[in-house]
XYZ file of N, CA and C in Angstrom:
759
model
N 216.355 -7.305 124.625
C 217.779 -7.376 124.969
C 217.878 -7.163 126.452
N 218.699 -8.143 127.003
C 218.926 -8.013 128.536
C 219.979 -6.950 128.751
N 219.572 -5.905 129.474
C 220.514 -4.807 129.811
C 220.930 -4.814 131.267
N 220.615 -5.892 131.938
C 220.996 -5.965 133.400
C 222.455 -6.293 133.473
N 223.055 -5.848 134.598
C 224.574 -6.111 134.818
C 224.673 -6.702 136.144
N 225.522 -7.691 136.251
C 225.729 -8.379 137.577
C 226.621 -7.492 138.384
N 226.299 -7.328 139.619
C 227.117 -6.477 140.521
C 228.406 -7.255 140.860
N 229.495 -6.479 140.873
C 230.786 -7.116 141.187
C 230.768 -7.687 142.570
N 231.501 -8.837 142.743
C 231.514 -9.330 144.072
C 232.285 -8.620 145.110
N 231.924 -8.749 146.381
C 232.622 -7.992 147.372
C 234.245 -8.285 147.320
N 234.534 -9.583 146.996
C 235.938 -9.853 147.003
C 236.704 -9.174 145.931
N 236.013 -9.045 144.701
C 236.620 -8.284 143.605
C 236.792 -6.837 143.972
N 235.760 -6.232 144.595
C 235.910 -4.815 145.019
C 237.025 -4.596 145.999
N 237.102 -5.424 146.960
C 238.207 -5.272 147.959
C 239.560 -5.477 147.328
N 239.553 -6.568 146.438
C 240.863 -6.848 145.801
C 241.301 -5.706 144.981
N 240.472 -5.155 144.101
C 240.862 -4.047 143.211
C 241.201 -2.786 144.024
N 240.512 -2.463 145.038
C 240.853 -1.366 145.894
C 242.313 -1.430 146.519
N 242.626 -2.726 146.969
C 243.861 -2.989 147.540
C 245.006 -2.864 146.475
N 244.677 -3.320 145.317
C 245.605 -3.372 144.268
C 245.994 -1.970 143.810
N 244.966 -1.139 143.681
C 245.133 0.248 143.190
C 245.857 1.072 144.314
N 245.563 0.686 145.538
C 246.305 1.448 146.658
C 247.803 1.025 146.551
N 248.120 -0.206 146.282
C 249.484 -0.613 146.237
C 250.117 0.152 145.072
N 249.397 0.192 143.910
C 250.042 0.756 142.752
C 250.330 2.287 143.027
N 249.367 2.981 143.791
C 249.484 4.381 144.077
C 250.730 4.622 144.874
N 250.998 3.826 145.818
C 252.237 4.072 146.692
C 253.498 3.611 145.914
N 253.384 2.647 145.081
C 254.620 2.218 144.275
C 255.006 3.325 143.304
N 253.949 4.182 142.901
C 254.262 5.272 141.968
C 254.558 6.573 142.688
N 254.754 6.409 144.028
C 255.188 7.597 144.784
C 256.492 7.332 145.436
N 257.573 7.666 144.719
C 258.960 7.341 145.136
C 259.283 7.839 146.486
N 258.653 9.034 146.889
C 258.982 9.628 148.185
C 258.453 8.759 149.366
N 257.584 7.819 149.034
C 257.118 6.978 150.036
C 257.759 5.569 149.965
N 257.754 4.985 148.706
C 258.184 3.642 148.538
C 259.676 3.484 148.851
N 260.560 4.386 148.287
C 261.937 4.162 148.358
C 262.442 4.230 149.835
N 262.058 5.398 150.589
C 262.483 5.442 152.051
C 261.949 4.261 152.866
N 260.704 3.862 152.566
C 260.152 2.811 153.419
C 260.937 1.458 153.217
N 261.289 1.239 152.002
C 262.070 -0.025 151.785
C 263.560 0.025 152.094
N 264.181 1.193 151.892
C 265.569 1.353 151.910
C 266.085 1.646 153.356
N 265.509 2.676 154.004
C 265.998 3.242 155.228
C 266.301 2.111 156.289
N 265.360 1.145 156.614
C 265.628 0.169 157.612
C 266.802 -0.688 157.242
N 266.943 -1.019 155.967
C 267.945 -1.882 155.572
C 269.444 -1.129 155.703
N 269.438 0.128 155.204
C 270.574 0.901 155.243
C 271.100 1.171 156.698
N 270.149 1.434 157.569
C 270.498 1.562 159.057
C 270.977 0.247 159.637
N 270.336 -0.852 159.222
C 270.757 -2.165 159.742
C 272.181 -2.419 159.284
N 272.538 -2.376 158.035
C 273.841 -2.571 157.545
C 274.872 -1.611 158.188
N 274.517 -0.400 158.446
C 275.413 0.552 159.032
C 275.734 0.110 160.494
N 274.709 -0.137 161.297
C 274.964 -0.386 162.739
C 275.226 -1.838 163.092
N 274.709 -2.734 162.273
C 274.933 -4.146 162.595
C 276.114 -4.762 161.943
N 276.450 -4.254 160.780
C 277.550 -4.891 159.946
C 278.823 -4.005 159.921
N 278.637 -2.724 159.603
C 279.848 -1.902 159.251
C 280.476 -1.361 160.617
N 279.620 -1.006 161.619
C 280.176 -0.516 162.838
C 280.712 -1.670 163.750
N 281.926 -1.642 164.136
C 282.436 -2.800 164.999
C 281.906 -2.630 166.462
N 282.095 -3.685 167.180
C 281.757 -3.570 168.614
C 280.958 -4.740 169.065
N 281.215 -5.229 170.321
C 280.449 -6.336 170.968
C 279.460 -5.743 171.961
N 278.336 -6.509 172.105
C 277.301 -6.136 173.069
C 277.175 -7.125 174.189
N 278.233 -7.518 174.685
C 278.239 -8.516 175.848
C 277.610 -9.788 175.306
N 276.599 -10.212 176.092
C 275.917 -11.541 175.882
C 274.926 -11.465 174.696
N 274.728 -10.221 174.132
C 273.804 -10.028 173.011
C 274.413 -10.321 171.744
N 273.665 -10.899 170.719
C 274.039 -11.022 169.355
C 273.655 -9.836 168.651
N 274.540 -8.857 168.388
C 274.200 -7.556 167.878
C 273.336 -7.723 166.573
N 273.746 -8.647 165.631
C 273.088 -8.717 164.323
C 271.726 -9.178 164.487
N 271.508 -10.114 165.334
C 270.093 -10.737 165.639
C 269.294 -9.800 166.349
N 269.874 -9.063 167.314
C 269.079 -7.976 168.143
C 268.628 -6.930 167.230
N 269.513 -6.431 166.316
C 269.083 -5.370 165.447
C 268.182 -5.802 164.315
N 268.245 -7.107 163.983
C 267.265 -7.586 162.981
C 265.830 -7.466 163.570
N 265.705 -7.751 164.776
C 264.283 -7.738 165.504
C 263.943 -6.204 165.634
N 264.813 -5.317 166.078
C 264.408 -4.039 166.393
C 264.203 -3.233 165.092
N 265.134 -3.425 164.137
C 264.902 -2.716 162.828
C 263.792 -3.304 162.054
N 263.488 -4.602 162.354
C 262.267 -5.227 161.730
C 261.029 -4.436 162.198
N 261.048 -4.151 163.600
C 259.874 -3.379 164.054
C 259.832 -2.077 163.477
N 261.011 -1.366 163.435
C 261.027 -0.007 162.832
C 260.595 -0.051 161.433
N 260.960 -1.103 160.692
C 260.565 -1.106 159.239
C 259.137 -1.340 158.991
N 258.439 -2.131 159.827
C 256.979 -2.343 159.583
C 256.099 -1.186 160.145
N 256.596 -0.444 161.099
C 255.867 0.678 161.597
C 255.699 1.810 160.621
N 256.730 2.049 159.819
C 256.824 3.174 158.883
C 255.661 3.093 157.854
N 255.445 2.013 157.094
C 254.399 1.991 156.156
C 253.033 2.091 156.768
N 252.896 1.616 158.007
C 251.535 1.705 158.654
C 251.226 3.124 159.011
N 252.213 3.831 159.563
C 252.014 5.330 160.025
C 251.769 6.127 158.750
N 252.729 6.045 157.843
C 252.749 6.909 156.623
C 251.546 6.512 155.688
N 251.258 5.260 155.539
C 250.245 4.878 154.665
C 248.811 5.358 155.068
N 248.595 5.339 156.340
C 247.315 5.861 156.832
C 247.346 7.337 157.159
N 248.453 7.802 157.844
C 248.488 9.256 158.249
C 248.593 10.134 157.080
N 249.511 9.939 156.208
C 249.884 10.834 155.112
C 248.809 10.677 154.024
N 248.556 9.293 153.708
C 247.512 9.035 152.644
C 246.166 9.549 152.865
N 245.645 9.381 154.118
C 244.362 9.830 154.432
C 244.286 11.371 154.412
N 245.323 11.978 154.961
C 245.332 13.455 155.026
C 245.349 14.068 153.603
N 246.094 13.569 152.748
C 246.140 14.115 151.312
C 244.822 13.859 150.601
N 244.215 12.639 150.853
C 243.019 12.268 150.156
C 241.846 13.168 150.678
N 241.918 13.504 152.019
C 240.927 14.407 152.493
C 241.036 15.811 151.935
N 242.280 16.287 151.852
C 242.545 17.616 151.291
C 242.167 17.715 149.861
N 242.308 16.704 149.038
C 242.034 16.802 147.599
C 240.535 16.398 147.311
N 239.850 16.003 148.304
C 238.436 15.723 148.135
C 238.123 14.312 147.677
N 239.234 13.391 147.608
C 239.013 12.072 147.152
C 238.256 11.267 148.232
N 238.412 11.587 149.561
C 237.709 10.864 150.610
C 236.251 11.025 150.473
N 235.784 12.267 150.153
C 234.394 12.590 149.979
C 233.853 11.793 148.778
N 234.656 11.747 147.687
C 234.245 11.012 146.526
C 234.059 9.476 146.778
N 234.933 8.937 147.604
C 234.720 7.538 147.916
C 233.652 7.325 148.844
N 233.269 8.304 149.663
C 232.148 8.159 150.586
C 230.845 8.019 149.806
N 230.629 8.779 148.711
C 229.468 8.772 148.021
C 229.363 7.703 146.906
N 230.521 7.034 146.655
C 230.628 5.953 145.766
C 229.891 4.702 146.412
N 229.557 3.710 145.518
C 228.967 2.496 146.096
C 230.029 1.498 146.726
N 231.331 1.904 146.704
C 232.257 1.060 147.278
C 232.083 0.822 148.811
N 232.207 -0.290 149.310
C 232.036 -0.530 150.827
C 233.108 0.313 151.556
N 232.670 0.872 152.658
C 233.604 1.748 153.361
C 234.884 0.974 153.842
N 234.653 -0.259 154.306
C 235.724 -0.988 154.784
C 236.749 -1.321 153.784
N 236.367 -1.433 152.457
C 237.293 -1.642 151.406
C 238.533 -0.617 151.433
N 238.084 0.654 151.720
C 239.063 1.676 151.824
C 240.164 1.483 152.819
N 239.755 1.162 154.017
C 240.546 0.939 155.150
C 241.339 -0.369 154.989
N 240.683 -1.468 154.492
C 241.342 -2.752 154.297
C 242.460 -2.610 153.186
N 242.210 -1.743 152.254
C 243.264 -1.608 151.200
C 244.476 -0.926 151.774
N 244.372 0.039 152.710
C 245.590 0.639 153.286
C 246.290 -0.353 154.223
N 245.444 -1.147 154.995
C 246.126 -2.174 155.779
C 246.909 -3.152 154.943
N 246.291 -3.663 153.754
C 247.001 -4.602 152.940
C 248.278 -3.971 152.340
N 248.185 -2.640 151.928
C 249.460 -1.996 151.451
C 250.459 -2.021 152.571
N 250.074 -1.627 153.724
C 251.167 -1.588 154.788
C 251.810 -2.937 155.097
N 250.947 -3.964 154.992
C 251.416 -5.382 155.317
C 252.336 -5.773 154.117
N 252.018 -5.479 152.920
C 252.882 -5.837 151.783
C 254.241 -5.107 151.923
N 254.327 -3.805 152.188
C 255.484 -3.132 152.406
C 256.264 -3.609 153.533
N 255.542 -3.935 154.651
C 256.221 -4.373 155.823
C 256.867 -5.774 155.551
N 256.218 -6.575 154.818
C 256.771 -7.966 154.537
C 257.968 -7.769 153.637
N 257.909 -6.813 152.692
C 259.049 -6.612 151.766
C 260.281 -6.118 152.596
N 260.022 -5.272 153.529
C 261.099 -4.751 154.392
C 261.743 -5.896 155.197
N 260.932 -6.590 155.709
C 261.404 -7.793 156.560
C 262.267 -8.820 155.633
N 261.832 -9.019 154.494
C 262.578 -9.907 153.612
C 263.965 -9.316 153.264
N 263.965 -8.014 152.964
C 265.238 -7.328 152.679
C 266.225 -7.342 153.928
N 265.654 -7.042 155.068
C 266.370 -7.075 156.335
C 266.939 -8.430 156.577
N 266.177 -9.482 156.446
C 266.569 -10.835 156.671
C 267.773 -11.300 155.770
N 267.666 -10.840 154.437
C 268.762 -11.189 153.475
C 269.986 -10.563 153.990
N 269.916 -9.202 154.419
C 271.094 -8.528 154.921
C 271.654 -9.174 156.133
N 270.768 -9.545 157.128
C 271.156 -10.174 158.317
C 271.796 -11.527 158.101
N 271.254 -12.335 157.287
C 271.801 -13.629 157.036
C 273.113 -13.523 156.148
N 273.038 -12.702 155.101
C 274.095 -12.581 154.192
C 275.355 -11.911 154.662
N 275.127 -10.761 155.496
C 276.205 -9.908 155.904
C 276.357 -9.983 157.444
N 275.295 -10.146 158.176
C 275.449 -10.067 159.568
C 275.716 -11.438 160.245
N 275.699 -12.561 159.465
C 275.949 -13.885 160.082
C 274.852 -14.327 160.905
N 273.681 -13.831 160.789
C 272.508 -14.385 161.638
C 272.122 -15.744 161.162
N 271.803 -16.566 162.067
C 271.295 -17.950 161.731
C 269.983 -18.101 162.360
N 268.978 -18.160 161.596
C 267.614 -18.200 162.154
C 266.847 -19.275 161.416
N 266.142 -20.146 162.225
C 265.367 -21.254 161.673
C 264.220 -20.721 160.906
N 263.684 -21.487 159.850
C 262.576 -21.024 159.157
C 261.276 -20.856 160.014
N 261.022 -21.705 160.939
C 259.903 -21.470 161.810
C 260.048 -20.310 162.643
N 261.158 -19.956 163.201
C 261.510 -18.820 163.957
C 261.306 -17.594 163.178
N 261.776 -17.571 161.918
C 261.669 -16.443 161.046
C 260.139 -16.187 160.746
N 259.449 -17.198 160.468
C 258.027 -17.042 160.098
C 257.261 -16.399 161.332
N 257.676 -16.853 162.590
C 257.065 -16.324 163.761
C 257.377 -14.844 164.016
N 258.583 -14.502 163.661
C 259.061 -13.196 163.754
C 258.218 -12.274 162.851
N 258.106 -12.677 161.651
C 257.326 -11.987 160.625
C 255.879 -11.800 161.066
N 255.266 -12.957 161.497
C 253.841 -12.888 162.011
C 253.762 -11.919 163.149
N 254.632 -11.912 164.140
C 254.502 -11.043 165.233
C 254.568 -9.580 164.817
N 255.567 -9.284 163.955
C 255.821 -7.991 163.518
C 254.629 -7.280 162.681
N 254.119 -8.171 161.739
C 253.082 -7.695 160.861
C 251.793 -7.528 161.606
N 251.432 -8.529 162.573
C 250.220 -8.350 163.315
C 250.356 -7.194 164.279
N 251.634 -6.902 164.686
C 251.828 -5.848 165.605
C 251.766 -4.460 165.035
N 251.522 -4.370 163.725
C 251.315 -3.049 163.127
C 249.937 -2.393 163.368
N 249.030 -3.178 164.013
C 247.672 -2.743 164.121
C 247.591 -1.341 164.909
N 248.309 -1.145 166.035
C 248.090 0.138 166.671
C 248.744 1.285 165.942
N 249.769 0.957 165.034
C 250.295 2.058 164.278
C 249.396 2.458 163.055
N 248.687 1.471 162.530
C 247.713 1.779 161.501
C 246.708 2.651 162.106
N 246.216 2.363 163.372
C 245.175 3.131 164.064
C 245.717 4.610 164.391
N 246.930 4.595 164.792
C 247.594 5.883 165.125
C 247.707 6.803 163.871
N 248.046 6.136 162.762
C 248.167 6.860 161.451
C 246.856 7.338 161.030
N 245.829 6.564 161.247
C 244.416 6.954 160.952
C 244.036 8.124 161.722
N 244.383 8.132 163.011
C 244.072 9.285 163.898
C 244.730 10.560 163.396
N 245.991 10.429 163.023
C 246.761 11.590 162.576
C 246.175 12.158 161.248
N 245.803 11.195 160.410
C 245.179 11.543 159.117
C 243.951 12.316 159.176
N 243.188 12.145 160.270
C 241.930 12.851 160.497
C 242.154 14.221 161.151
N 243.340 14.460 161.698
C 243.525 15.707 162.478
C 244.230 16.728 161.564
N 245.080 16.322 160.665
C 245.784 17.265 159.835
C 245.584 17.108 158.365
N 246.106 18.097 157.563
C 245.927 18.013 156.165
C 247.169 17.951 155.425
N 247.196 17.330 154.208
C 248.331 17.369 153.296
C 249.698 17.255 153.846
N 250.570 18.117 153.441
C 251.934 18.040 153.712
C 252.166 18.132 155.248
N 251.297 18.736 156.046
C 251.545 18.802 157.444
C 251.570 17.392 158.030
N 250.865 16.510 157.476
C 250.753 15.131 157.941
C 252.212 14.482 157.898
N 253.038 14.757 156.829
C 254.324 14.249 156.786
C 255.194 14.642 157.978
N 255.109 15.919 158.301
C 255.907 16.401 159.487
C 255.433 15.858 160.748
N 254.141 15.710 160.969
C 253.637 15.162 162.194
C 253.965 13.695 162.366
N 253.790 12.910 161.316
C 254.181 11.500 161.396
C 255.605 11.327 161.699
N 256.458 12.150 161.101
C 257.995 12.088 161.382
C 258.257 12.460 162.878
N 257.421 13.436 163.404
C 257.686 13.894 164.748
C 257.237 12.731 165.699
N 256.400 11.968 165.229
C 255.972 10.810 166.166
C 256.839 9.580 165.891
N 257.055 9.238 164.645
C 257.680 8.007 164.273
C 259.103 7.977 164.675
N 259.967 9.006 164.405
C 261.412 8.945 164.643
C 261.624 9.045 166.100
N 261.105 9.914 166.980
C 261.495 9.923 168.363
C 260.931 8.697 169.072
N 259.792 8.195 168.647
C 259.227 6.956 169.292
C 260.176 5.847 168.997
N 260.701 5.688 167.796
C 261.631 4.559 167.470
C 262.876 4.679 168.247
N 263.437 5.835 168.431
C 264.678 5.929 169.159
C 264.434 5.643 170.577
N 263.483 6.251 171.201
C 263.132 6.151 172.671
C 262.549 4.778 173.069
N 262.204 3.979 172.050
C 261.685 2.601 172.270
C 262.856 1.570 172.122
N 264.054 2.058 171.752
C 265.215 1.114 171.665
C 265.115 0.371 170.293
N 264.547 0.969 169.314
C 264.553 0.327 167.996
C 265.750 0.613 167.137
N 266.413 1.808 167.319
C 267.586 2.165 166.647
C 268.857 1.708 167.402
N 268.880 1.780 168.656
C 269.942 1.380 169.479
C 269.394 0.671 170.716
N 270.122 -0.205 171.320
C 269.462 -0.885 172.381
C 269.029 -0.107 173.628
N 267.945 -0.334 174.175
C 267.362 0.429 175.192
C 268.220 0.507 176.440
N 269.125 -0.561 176.592
C 269.883 -0.523 177.730
C 271.065 0.490 177.773
N 271.277 1.184 176.635
C 272.352 2.267 176.615
C 271.759 3.631 177.108
N 270.415 3.697 177.308
C 269.891 4.949 177.620
C 269.868 5.026 179.203
N 269.655 6.272 179.738
C 269.559 6.395 181.206
C 268.426 5.628 181.778
N 268.430 5.302 183.035
C 267.419 4.479 183.684
C 265.952 5.160 183.489
N 265.861 6.436 183.583
C 264.566 7.016 183.460
C 264.026 6.759 182.036
N 264.861 6.965 181.033
C 264.399 6.802 179.663
C 263.958 5.292 179.521
N 264.761 4.353 180.100
C 264.419 2.962 179.986
C 262.947 2.642 180.591
N 262.671 3.321 181.661
C 261.348 3.117 182.293
C 260.232 3.706 181.466
N 260.485 4.974 180.883
C 259.480 5.541 180.089
C 259.221 4.923 178.810
N 260.172 4.073 178.433
C 259.944 3.413 177.052
C 258.707 2.554 177.002
N 258.200 2.077 178.095
C 257.022 1.285 178.125
C 255.818 2.058 177.805
N 255.844 3.407 177.761
C 254.743 4.153 177.349
C 254.504 4.119 175.788
N 255.550 3.727 175.058
C 255.477 3.739 173.615
C 255.048 2.366 173.109
N 254.103 2.244 172.191
C 253.706 0.976 171.564
C 254.848 0.353 170.864
N 255.742 1.085 170.249
C 256.951 0.439 169.507
C 257.726 -0.363 170.559
N 257.939 0.059 171.763
C 258.729 -0.678 172.702
C 258.085 -2.112 172.896
N 256.867 -2.167 173.041
C 256.178 -3.471 173.298
C 256.335 -4.364 172.031
N 256.205 -3.785 170.779
C 256.410 -4.604 169.647
C 257.885 -5.070 169.573
N 258.834 -4.182 169.853
C 260.207 -4.475 169.851
C 260.524 -5.642 170.874
N 259.931 -5.555 172.039
C 260.327 -6.615 173.053
C 259.744 -7.977 172.588
N 258.613 -8.160 171.966
C 258.186 -9.322 171.497
C 258.995 -9.877 170.339
N 259.445 -8.902 169.500
C 260.386 -9.348 168.337
C 261.729 -9.888 168.954
N 262.212 -9.239 169.946
C 263.481 -9.595 170.525
C 263.282 -10.980 171.331
N 262.174 -11.161 171.858
C 261.929 -12.475 172.506
C 261.863 -13.611 171.484
N 261.304 -13.285 170.300
C 261.255 -14.385 169.245
C 262.663 -14.830 168.863
N 263.583 -13.838 168.653
C 264.962 -14.150 168.170
C 265.919 -14.500 169.409
N 265.376 -14.578 170.555
C 266.154 -15.093 171.673
C 267.072 -14.073 172.357
N 266.816 -12.761 172.081
C 267.609 -11.784 172.658
C 267.153 -11.165 174.008
N 265.917 -11.410 174.272
C 265.395 -11.014 175.628
C 264.647 -12.295 176.229
N 264.894 -12.513 177.384
C 264.384 -13.702 178.007
C 263.092 -13.345 178.953
N 262.215 -14.331 179.142
C 261.054 -14.104 180.005
C 260.219 -12.986 179.494
N 259.974 -12.923 178.192
C 259.098 -11.827 177.655
C 257.697 -12.182 178.066
N 257.031 -11.174 178.518
C 255.604 -11.228 178.930
C 254.712 -10.919 177.718
N 254.577 -12.021 176.883
C 253.817 -11.776 175.620
C 252.362 -11.294 175.867
N 251.633 -11.986 176.809
C 250.212 -11.496 177.013
C 250.113 -10.018 177.394
N 251.098 -9.541 178.200
C 250.983 -8.179 178.643
C 251.309 -7.295 177.408
N 252.298 -7.536 176.608
C 252.514 -6.748 175.437
C 251.398 -6.792 174.490
N 250.861 -7.895 174.189
C 249.679 -7.985 173.330
C 248.518 -7.134 173.937
N 248.233 -7.226 175.134
C 247.159 -6.438 175.720
C 247.335 -5.028 175.595
N 248.573 -4.545 175.827
C 248.910 -3.137 175.689
C 248.720 -2.699 174.278
N 249.161 -3.446 173.312
C 249.043 -3.072 171.875
C 247.628 -3.082 171.478
N 246.800 -4.047 171.921
C 245.356 -4.004 171.540
C 244.649 -2.861 172.203
N 245.001 -2.516 173.516
C 244.362 -1.428 174.087
C 244.619 -0.087 173.395
N 245.874 0.032 172.936
C 246.258 1.225 172.236
C 245.620 1.344 170.889
N 245.475 0.174 170.311
C 244.704 0.065 168.901
C 243.252 0.552 169.149
N 242.578 0.028 170.138
C 241.276 0.386 170.467
C 241.047 1.861 170.690
N 241.996 2.437 171.497
C 241.957 3.852 171.907
C 242.146 4.763 170.586
N 243.135 4.438 169.819
C 243.387 5.257 168.600
C 242.215 5.186 167.660
N 241.658 3.879 167.493
C 240.456 3.758 166.621
C 239.308 4.603 167.136
N 238.964 4.530 168.369
C 237.936 5.309 168.907
C 238.040 6.715 168.745
N 239.262 7.283 168.925
C 239.483 8.713 168.755
C 239.355 9.110 167.194
N 239.864 8.204 166.402
C 239.786 8.407 164.873
C 238.204 8.363 164.492
N 237.513 7.440 165.024
C 236.111 7.363 164.586
C 235.304 8.607 165.035
N 235.677 9.073 166.283
C 234.990 10.363 166.674
C 235.321 11.521 165.740
N 236.566 11.535 165.328
C 236.998 12.644 164.418
C 236.372 12.524 163.073
N 236.265 11.309 162.550
C 235.759 11.089 161.144
C 234.239 11.489 161.137
N 233.512 11.291 162.299
C 232.120 11.699 162.370
C 231.905 13.174 162.139
N 232.995 13.976 162.543
C 232.883 15.406 162.477
C 233.354 16.043 161.133
N 233.933 15.094 160.299
C 234.456 15.704 159.031
C 233.341 15.782 158.077
């Protein structure tokens, strides 16, 4: 009798790990509901319900870009930062390390989860923007906006990974919020950066979220002469820095 078993393909291993990671977060209402609802609620509040003109800016289109950036950053930071911290604390990370599963499958699954949630947030925001905010955006322009925002989550995945290696359990939730919310506000994602004092506007360039927001605003035509190569270079540099620091920390765990 032939008792040999065929080893599962790498594609199947990676696919299953990504699927189970998505199921895990869907079964965690404290993560899934705020990630999907908060950006849309804030957009409807500030772009639709609150009156006011922003001069030459289209408020609804402007906030679609900035709240889109805010919406995709959240799953990236929380998925890596909080998820990794809890799995370290409960010993699941050690279990995965000694299992035959490829190491990259673990990280790629979290990236896939953050992209799925980010895409869902962008779809909900776009429905609100077109249906209630009167935004008119061409299909090609919308696809470019989605691509820019989803690809721009790389430094935030890396930052979340770094946070997850530094703290444990519920402490990660507080740390991620202490990074996520002030960064979003000071980068001009909640309200336009031009309403802040000049010093805050200059310091905004130190935040990766500002660079992502500027590219998104350029795509929807709310900021002119956007230096895309510079913003991409900054985001790539921050991604490399956070990944290097996280790798050093993981070797010591």
